[in-house]
Tab-separated table of C-alpha atoms and ligand atoms in Angstrom:
chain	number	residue	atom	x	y	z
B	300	UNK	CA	-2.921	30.032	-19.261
B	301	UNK	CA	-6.314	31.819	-18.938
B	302	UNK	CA	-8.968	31.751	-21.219
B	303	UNK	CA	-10.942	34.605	-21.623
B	304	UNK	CA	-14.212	34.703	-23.379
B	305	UNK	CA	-15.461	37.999	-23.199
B	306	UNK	CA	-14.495	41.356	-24.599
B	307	UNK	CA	-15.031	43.191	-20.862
B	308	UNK	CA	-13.167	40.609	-19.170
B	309	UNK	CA	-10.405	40.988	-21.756
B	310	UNK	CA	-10.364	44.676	-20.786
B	311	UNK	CA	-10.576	44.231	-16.722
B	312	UNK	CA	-7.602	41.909	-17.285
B	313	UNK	CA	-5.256	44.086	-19.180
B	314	UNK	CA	-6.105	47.163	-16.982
B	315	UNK	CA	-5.109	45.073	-13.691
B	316	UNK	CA	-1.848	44.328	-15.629
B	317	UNK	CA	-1.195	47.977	-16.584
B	318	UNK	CA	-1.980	48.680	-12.884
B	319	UNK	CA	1.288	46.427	-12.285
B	320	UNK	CA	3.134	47.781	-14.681
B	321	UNK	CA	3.304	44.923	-16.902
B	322	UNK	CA	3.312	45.237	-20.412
B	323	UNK	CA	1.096	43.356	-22.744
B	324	UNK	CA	2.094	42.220	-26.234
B	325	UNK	CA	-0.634	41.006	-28.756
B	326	UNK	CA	-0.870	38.298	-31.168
B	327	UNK	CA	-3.930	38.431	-33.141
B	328	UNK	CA	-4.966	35.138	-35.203
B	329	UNK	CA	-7.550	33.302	-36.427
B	330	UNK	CA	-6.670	30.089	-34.957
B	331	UNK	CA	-5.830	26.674	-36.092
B	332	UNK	CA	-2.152	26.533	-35.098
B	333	UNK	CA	0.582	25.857	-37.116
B	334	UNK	CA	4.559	26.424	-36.333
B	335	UNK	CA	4.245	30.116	-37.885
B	336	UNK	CA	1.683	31.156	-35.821
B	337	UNK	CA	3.910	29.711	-32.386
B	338	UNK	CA	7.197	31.085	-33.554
B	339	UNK	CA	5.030	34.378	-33.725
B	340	UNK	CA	4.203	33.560	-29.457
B	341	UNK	CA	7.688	32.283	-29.212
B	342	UNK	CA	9.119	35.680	-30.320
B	343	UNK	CA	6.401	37.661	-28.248
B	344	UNK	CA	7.948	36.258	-25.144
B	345	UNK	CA	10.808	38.596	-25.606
B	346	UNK	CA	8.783	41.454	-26.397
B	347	UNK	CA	7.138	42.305	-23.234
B	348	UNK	CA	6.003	40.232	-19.959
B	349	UNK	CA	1.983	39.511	-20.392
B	350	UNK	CA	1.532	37.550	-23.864
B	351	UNK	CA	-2.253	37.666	-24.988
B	352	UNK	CA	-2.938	35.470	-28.298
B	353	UNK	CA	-6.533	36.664	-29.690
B	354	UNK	CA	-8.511	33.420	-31.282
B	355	UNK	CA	-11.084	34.899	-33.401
B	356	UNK	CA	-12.262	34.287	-36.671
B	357	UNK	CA	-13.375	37.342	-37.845
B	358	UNK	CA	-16.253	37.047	-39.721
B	359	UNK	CA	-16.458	40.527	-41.679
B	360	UNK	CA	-12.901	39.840	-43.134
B	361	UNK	CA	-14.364	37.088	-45.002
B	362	UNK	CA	-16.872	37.184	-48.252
B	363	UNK	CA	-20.079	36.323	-49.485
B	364	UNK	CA	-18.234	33.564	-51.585
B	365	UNK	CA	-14.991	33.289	-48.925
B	366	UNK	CA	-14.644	30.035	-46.830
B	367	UNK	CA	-15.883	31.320	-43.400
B	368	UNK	CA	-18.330	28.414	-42.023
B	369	UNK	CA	-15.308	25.853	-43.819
B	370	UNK	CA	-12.475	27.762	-41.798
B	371	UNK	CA	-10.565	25.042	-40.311
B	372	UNK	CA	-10.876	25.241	-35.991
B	373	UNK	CA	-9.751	22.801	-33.281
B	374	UNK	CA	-10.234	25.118	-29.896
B	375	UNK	CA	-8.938	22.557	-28.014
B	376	UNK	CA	-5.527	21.643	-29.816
B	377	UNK	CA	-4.936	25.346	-30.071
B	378	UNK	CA	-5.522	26.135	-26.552
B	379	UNK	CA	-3.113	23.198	-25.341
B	380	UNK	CA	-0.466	24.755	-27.830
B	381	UNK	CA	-0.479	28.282	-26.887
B	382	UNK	CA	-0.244	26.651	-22.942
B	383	UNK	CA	2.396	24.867	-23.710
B	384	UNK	CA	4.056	28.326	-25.610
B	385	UNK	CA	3.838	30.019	-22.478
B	386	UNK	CA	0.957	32.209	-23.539
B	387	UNK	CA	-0.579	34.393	-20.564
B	388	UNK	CA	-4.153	34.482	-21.860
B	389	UNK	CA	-5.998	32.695	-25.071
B	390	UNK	CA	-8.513	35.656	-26.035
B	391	UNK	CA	-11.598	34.141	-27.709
B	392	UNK	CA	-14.120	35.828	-28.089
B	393	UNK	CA	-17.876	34.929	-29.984
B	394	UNK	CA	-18.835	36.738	-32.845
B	395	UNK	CA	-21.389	38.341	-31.193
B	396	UNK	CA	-19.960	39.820	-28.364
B	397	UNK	CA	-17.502	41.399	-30.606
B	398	UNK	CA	-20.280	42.368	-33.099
B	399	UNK	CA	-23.111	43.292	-31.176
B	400	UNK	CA	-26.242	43.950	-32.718
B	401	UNK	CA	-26.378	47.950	-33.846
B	402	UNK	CA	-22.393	48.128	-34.082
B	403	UNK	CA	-22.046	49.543	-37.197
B	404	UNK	CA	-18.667	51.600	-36.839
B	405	UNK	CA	-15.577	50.127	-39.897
B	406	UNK	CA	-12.142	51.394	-39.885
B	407	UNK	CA	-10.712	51.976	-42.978
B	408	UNK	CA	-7.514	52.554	-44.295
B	409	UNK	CA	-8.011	54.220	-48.452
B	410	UNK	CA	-5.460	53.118	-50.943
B	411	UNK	CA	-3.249	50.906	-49.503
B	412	UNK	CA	-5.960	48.434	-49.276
B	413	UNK	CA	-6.998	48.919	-53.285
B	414	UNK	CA	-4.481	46.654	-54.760
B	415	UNK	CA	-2.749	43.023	-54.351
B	416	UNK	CA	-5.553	41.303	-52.535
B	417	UNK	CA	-7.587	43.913	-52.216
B	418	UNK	CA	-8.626	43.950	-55.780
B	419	UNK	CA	-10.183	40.449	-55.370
B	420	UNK	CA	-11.226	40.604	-51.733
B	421	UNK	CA	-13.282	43.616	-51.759
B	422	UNK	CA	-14.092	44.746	-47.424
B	423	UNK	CA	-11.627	41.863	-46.468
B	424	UNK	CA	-9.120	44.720	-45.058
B	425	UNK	CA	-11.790	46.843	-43.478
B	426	UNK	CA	-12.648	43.708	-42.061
B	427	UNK	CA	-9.226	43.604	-40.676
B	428	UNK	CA	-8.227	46.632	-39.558
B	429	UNK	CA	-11.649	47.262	-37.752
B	430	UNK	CA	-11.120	43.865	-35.522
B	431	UNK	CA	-7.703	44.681	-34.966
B	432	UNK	CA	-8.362	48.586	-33.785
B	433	UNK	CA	-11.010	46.755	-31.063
B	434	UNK	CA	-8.291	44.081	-30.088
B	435	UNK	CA	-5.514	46.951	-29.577
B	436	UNK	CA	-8.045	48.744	-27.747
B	437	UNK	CA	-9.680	45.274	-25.697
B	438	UNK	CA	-5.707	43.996	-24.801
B	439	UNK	CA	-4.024	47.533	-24.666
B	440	UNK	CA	-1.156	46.175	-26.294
B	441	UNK	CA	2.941	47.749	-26.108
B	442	UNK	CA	3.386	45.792	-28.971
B	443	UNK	CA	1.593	43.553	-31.874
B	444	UNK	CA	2.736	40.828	-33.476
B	445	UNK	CA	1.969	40.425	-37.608
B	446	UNK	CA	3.434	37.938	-39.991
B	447	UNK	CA	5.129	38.763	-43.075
B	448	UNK	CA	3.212	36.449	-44.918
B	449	UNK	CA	0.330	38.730	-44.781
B	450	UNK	CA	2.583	41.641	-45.875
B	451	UNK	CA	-0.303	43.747	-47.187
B	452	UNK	CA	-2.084	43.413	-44.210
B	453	UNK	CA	1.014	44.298	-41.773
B	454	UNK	CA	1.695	47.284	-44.273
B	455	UNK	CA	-2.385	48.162	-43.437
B	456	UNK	CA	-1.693	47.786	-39.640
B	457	UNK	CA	1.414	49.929	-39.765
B	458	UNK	CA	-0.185	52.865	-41.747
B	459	UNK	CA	-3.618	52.720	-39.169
B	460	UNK	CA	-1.449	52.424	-36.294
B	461	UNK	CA	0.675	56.152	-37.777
B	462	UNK	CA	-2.449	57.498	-38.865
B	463	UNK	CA	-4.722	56.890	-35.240
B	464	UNK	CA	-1.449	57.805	-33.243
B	465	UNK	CA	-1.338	54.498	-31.320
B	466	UNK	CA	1.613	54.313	-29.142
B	467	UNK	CA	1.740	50.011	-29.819
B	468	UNK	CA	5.613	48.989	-31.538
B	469	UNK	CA	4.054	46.691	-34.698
B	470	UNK	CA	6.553	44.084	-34.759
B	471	UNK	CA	6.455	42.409	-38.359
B	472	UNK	CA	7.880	38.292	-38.257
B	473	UNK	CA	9.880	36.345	-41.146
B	474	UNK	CA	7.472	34.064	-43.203
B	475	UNK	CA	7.558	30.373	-41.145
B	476	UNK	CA	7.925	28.001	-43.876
B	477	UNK	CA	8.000	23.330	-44.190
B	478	UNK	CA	10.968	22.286	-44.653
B	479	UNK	CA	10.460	22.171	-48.936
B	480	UNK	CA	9.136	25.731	-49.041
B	481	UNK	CA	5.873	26.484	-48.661
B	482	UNK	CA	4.525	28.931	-46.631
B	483	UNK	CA	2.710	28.085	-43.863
B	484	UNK	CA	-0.931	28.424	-43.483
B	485	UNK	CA	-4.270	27.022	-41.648
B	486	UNK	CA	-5.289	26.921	-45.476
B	487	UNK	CA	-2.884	24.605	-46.558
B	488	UNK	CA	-5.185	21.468	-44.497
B	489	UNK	CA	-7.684	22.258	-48.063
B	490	UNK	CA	-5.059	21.322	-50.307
B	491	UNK	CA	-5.047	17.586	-51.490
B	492	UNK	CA	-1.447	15.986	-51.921
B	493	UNK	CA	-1.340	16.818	-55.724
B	494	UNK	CA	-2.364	20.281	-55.007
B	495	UNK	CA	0.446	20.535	-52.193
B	496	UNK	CA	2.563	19.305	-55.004
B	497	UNK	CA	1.644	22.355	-57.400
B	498	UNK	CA	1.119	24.540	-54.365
B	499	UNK	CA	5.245	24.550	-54.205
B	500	UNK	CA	5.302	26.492	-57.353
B	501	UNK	CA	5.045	30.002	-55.568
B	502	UNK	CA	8.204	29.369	-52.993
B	503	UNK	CA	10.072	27.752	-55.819
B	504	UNK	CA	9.369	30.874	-58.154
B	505	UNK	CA	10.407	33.232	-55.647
B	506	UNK	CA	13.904	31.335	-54.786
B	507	UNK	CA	14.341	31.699	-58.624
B	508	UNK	CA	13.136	35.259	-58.096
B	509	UNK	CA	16.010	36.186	-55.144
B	510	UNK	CA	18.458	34.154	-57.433
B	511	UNK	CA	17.662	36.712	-60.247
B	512	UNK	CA	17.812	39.976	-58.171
B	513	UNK	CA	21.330	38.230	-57.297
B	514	UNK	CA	22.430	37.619	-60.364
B	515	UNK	CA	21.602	41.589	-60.881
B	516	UNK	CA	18.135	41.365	-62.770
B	517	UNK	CA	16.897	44.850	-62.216
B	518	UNK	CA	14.071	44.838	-64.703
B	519	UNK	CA	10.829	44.466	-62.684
B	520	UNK	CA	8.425	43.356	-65.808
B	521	UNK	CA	10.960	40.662	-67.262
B	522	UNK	CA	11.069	39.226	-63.086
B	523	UNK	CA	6.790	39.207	-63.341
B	524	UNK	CA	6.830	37.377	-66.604
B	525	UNK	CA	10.030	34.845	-65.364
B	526	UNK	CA	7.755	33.888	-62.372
B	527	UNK	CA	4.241	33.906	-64.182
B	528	UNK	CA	6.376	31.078	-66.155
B	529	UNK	CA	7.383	29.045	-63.519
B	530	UNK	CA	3.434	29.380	-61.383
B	531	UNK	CA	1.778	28.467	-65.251
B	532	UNK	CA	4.462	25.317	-65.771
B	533	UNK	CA	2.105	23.847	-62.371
B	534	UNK	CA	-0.683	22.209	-63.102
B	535	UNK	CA	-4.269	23.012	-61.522
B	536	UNK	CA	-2.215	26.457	-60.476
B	537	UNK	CA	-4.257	29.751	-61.606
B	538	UNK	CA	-2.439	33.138	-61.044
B	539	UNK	CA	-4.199	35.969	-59.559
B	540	UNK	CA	-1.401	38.633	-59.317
B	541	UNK	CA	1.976	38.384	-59.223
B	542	UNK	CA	3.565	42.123	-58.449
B	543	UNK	CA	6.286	43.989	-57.329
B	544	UNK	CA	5.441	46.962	-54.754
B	545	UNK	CA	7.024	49.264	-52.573
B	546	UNK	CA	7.013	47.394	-48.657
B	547	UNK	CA	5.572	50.185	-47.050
B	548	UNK	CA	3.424	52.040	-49.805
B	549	UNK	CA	2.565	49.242	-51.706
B	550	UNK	CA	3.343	50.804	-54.898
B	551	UNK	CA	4.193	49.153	-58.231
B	552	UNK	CA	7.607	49.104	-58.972
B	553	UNK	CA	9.338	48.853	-62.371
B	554	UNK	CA	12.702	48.881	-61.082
B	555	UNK	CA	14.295	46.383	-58.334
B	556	UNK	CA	15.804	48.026	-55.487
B	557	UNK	CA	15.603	47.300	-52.147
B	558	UNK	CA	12.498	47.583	-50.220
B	559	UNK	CA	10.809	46.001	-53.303
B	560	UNK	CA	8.358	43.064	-52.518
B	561	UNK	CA	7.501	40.310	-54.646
B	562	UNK	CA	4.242	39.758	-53.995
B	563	UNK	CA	2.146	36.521	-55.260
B	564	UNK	CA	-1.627	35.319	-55.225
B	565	UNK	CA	-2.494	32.096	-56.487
B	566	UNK	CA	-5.411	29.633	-56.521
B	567	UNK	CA	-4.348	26.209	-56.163
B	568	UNK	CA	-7.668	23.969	-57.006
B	569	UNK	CA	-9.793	25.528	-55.122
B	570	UNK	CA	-7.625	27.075	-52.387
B	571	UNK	CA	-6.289	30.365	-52.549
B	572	UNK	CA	-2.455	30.641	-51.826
B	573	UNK	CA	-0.104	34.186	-50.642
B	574	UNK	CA	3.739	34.546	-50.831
B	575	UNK	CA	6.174	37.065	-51.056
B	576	UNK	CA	9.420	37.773	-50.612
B	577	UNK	CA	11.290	40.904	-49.810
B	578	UNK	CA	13.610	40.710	-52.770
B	579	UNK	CA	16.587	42.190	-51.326
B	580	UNK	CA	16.174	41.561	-47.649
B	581	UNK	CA	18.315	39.265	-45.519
B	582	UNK	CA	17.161	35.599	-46.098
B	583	UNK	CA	15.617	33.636	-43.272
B	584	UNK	CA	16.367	30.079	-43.139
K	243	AMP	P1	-4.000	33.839	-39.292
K	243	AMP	O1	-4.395	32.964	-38.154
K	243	AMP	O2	-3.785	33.095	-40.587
K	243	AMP	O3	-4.859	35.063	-39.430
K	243	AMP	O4	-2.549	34.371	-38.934
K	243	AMP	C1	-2.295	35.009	-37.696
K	243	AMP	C2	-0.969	35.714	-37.783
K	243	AMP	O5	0.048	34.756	-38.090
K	243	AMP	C3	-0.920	36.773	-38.909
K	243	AMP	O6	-0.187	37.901	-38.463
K	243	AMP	C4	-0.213	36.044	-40.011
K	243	AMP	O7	0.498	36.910	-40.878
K	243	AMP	C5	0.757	35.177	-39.223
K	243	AMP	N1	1.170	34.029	-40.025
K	243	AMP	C6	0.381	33.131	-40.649
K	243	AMP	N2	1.125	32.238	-41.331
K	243	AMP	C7	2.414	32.594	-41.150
K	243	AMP	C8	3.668	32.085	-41.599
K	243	AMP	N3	3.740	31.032	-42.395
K	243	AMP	N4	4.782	32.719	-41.204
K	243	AMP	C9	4.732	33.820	-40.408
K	243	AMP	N5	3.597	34.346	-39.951
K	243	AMP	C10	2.448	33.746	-40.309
């Protein structure tokens, strides 16, 4: 696996590989490995021949008040696990290379970013979508790789993608869970065992959630207040939002149908905790 450091020697790398006619597909992360973000390289393999994972953590996503200098990193354990995934090049680039001084261009995609998480995280999704427009354009990706965990952000990424005419395939992935349901996240290191404890709350409310919907519960305000219930009965657990939207437009939705997300936010002690489940879709194990 190659390491590259710098954002022209990301560029001179993916334009020999065009040049062969290989295609590239990206997965963008921030790092700090868990088994979501390798089942995201695992499924990438398939997806085209050159696999570039992007290490960055970006730091206009984050805050004033966020956790960027506290964002857990371990270069070296990363590095050794996207070798051993089979991963053609480890993109890392510094903060400053990526943000030189004077660059003062944002992409930003109105509306959908409003809502859910962007109501509390205020520029996090400008954040995003800017350093993802200069990774598509650094890699020169066929296809990107987004987990359904961060459904609001893959629903972002799909709508810039339409809207700049990018010809890149965004693939979206299943939420990687541990083995008693929660969601798996380079966050989850903050939480202390009690909080893990309470931190189960959200996948355990969204089971009873897809057990509803089964059951035929199409009322979308009687589903909110069932899972505020079961997020409340948790000690040290502090709801944010809990909401059901439209997948792709991220609408609220007062009746449930398929296509309808349940979408969750949650702080856990200090930590803040996503889930969401796609009410009606197949279930992954
Ligand atoms: P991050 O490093 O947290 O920015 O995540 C990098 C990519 O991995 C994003 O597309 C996330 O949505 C995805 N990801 C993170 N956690 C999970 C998970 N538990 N299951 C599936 N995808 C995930």
């Amino acid at each position: 696996m190659e390491i590259i450091r710098t954002p022209a020697a990301m560029t001179a790398w993916a334009n020999r590989m065009i040049a062969a006619g290989d295609a590239i597909v990206l997965v963008p992360t921030m790092g700090y490995f868990h088994a979501g973000h390798l089942c995201l390289m695992r499924r990438a393999k398939g997806l085209a021949k050159r696999v570039v994972v992007s290490l960055f953590v970006n730091p206009i996503q984050f805050g004033p008040q966020e956790d960027l200098s506290r964002y857990p990193r371990d270069f070296e354990r990363d590095a050794a696990l996207a070798d051993q995934e089979g991963v053609d090049v480890l993109f890392a680039p510094e903060a400053a290379a990526m943000y030189p001084e004077g660059s003062r261009t944002r992409v930003t995609v109105s509306g959908l970013t409003d809502g859910l998480c962007g109501r509390s995280r205020p520029g996090h999704f400008e954040g995003v979508t800017t350093v993802v427009a200069k990774l598509f354009h650094l890699v020169k990706p066929q296809v990107a790789i987004f987990g359904q965990k961060d459904f609001q952000q893959l629903a972002v990424i799909r709508r810039m993608t339409a809207d700049l005419n990018w010809d890149i395939e965004i693939v979206g992935h299943p939420i990687v869970r541990e083995a008693d349901g929660l969601a798996m996240s380079s966050r989850n290191v903050y939480l202390s065992a009690d909080e893990r404890q309470a931190a189960l709350g959200l996948s355990r409310a969204l089971r009873h959630a897809r057990q509803r919907v089964r059951e035929g519960l199409t009322d979308a305000a009687g589903l909110v207040r069932e899972v505020c219930e079961i997020l409340t009965s948790a000690t040290g657990v502090t709801v944010e939002y809990v909401e059901c939207v439209d997948e792709a437009s991220l609408l609220p939705c007062a009746r449930l149908a398929p296509g309808v997300v349940l979408a969750i936010a949650a702080r856990v002690g200090a930590t803040r905790l996503i889930d969401n489940d796609n009410l009606f879709a197949e279930e992954v194990q």
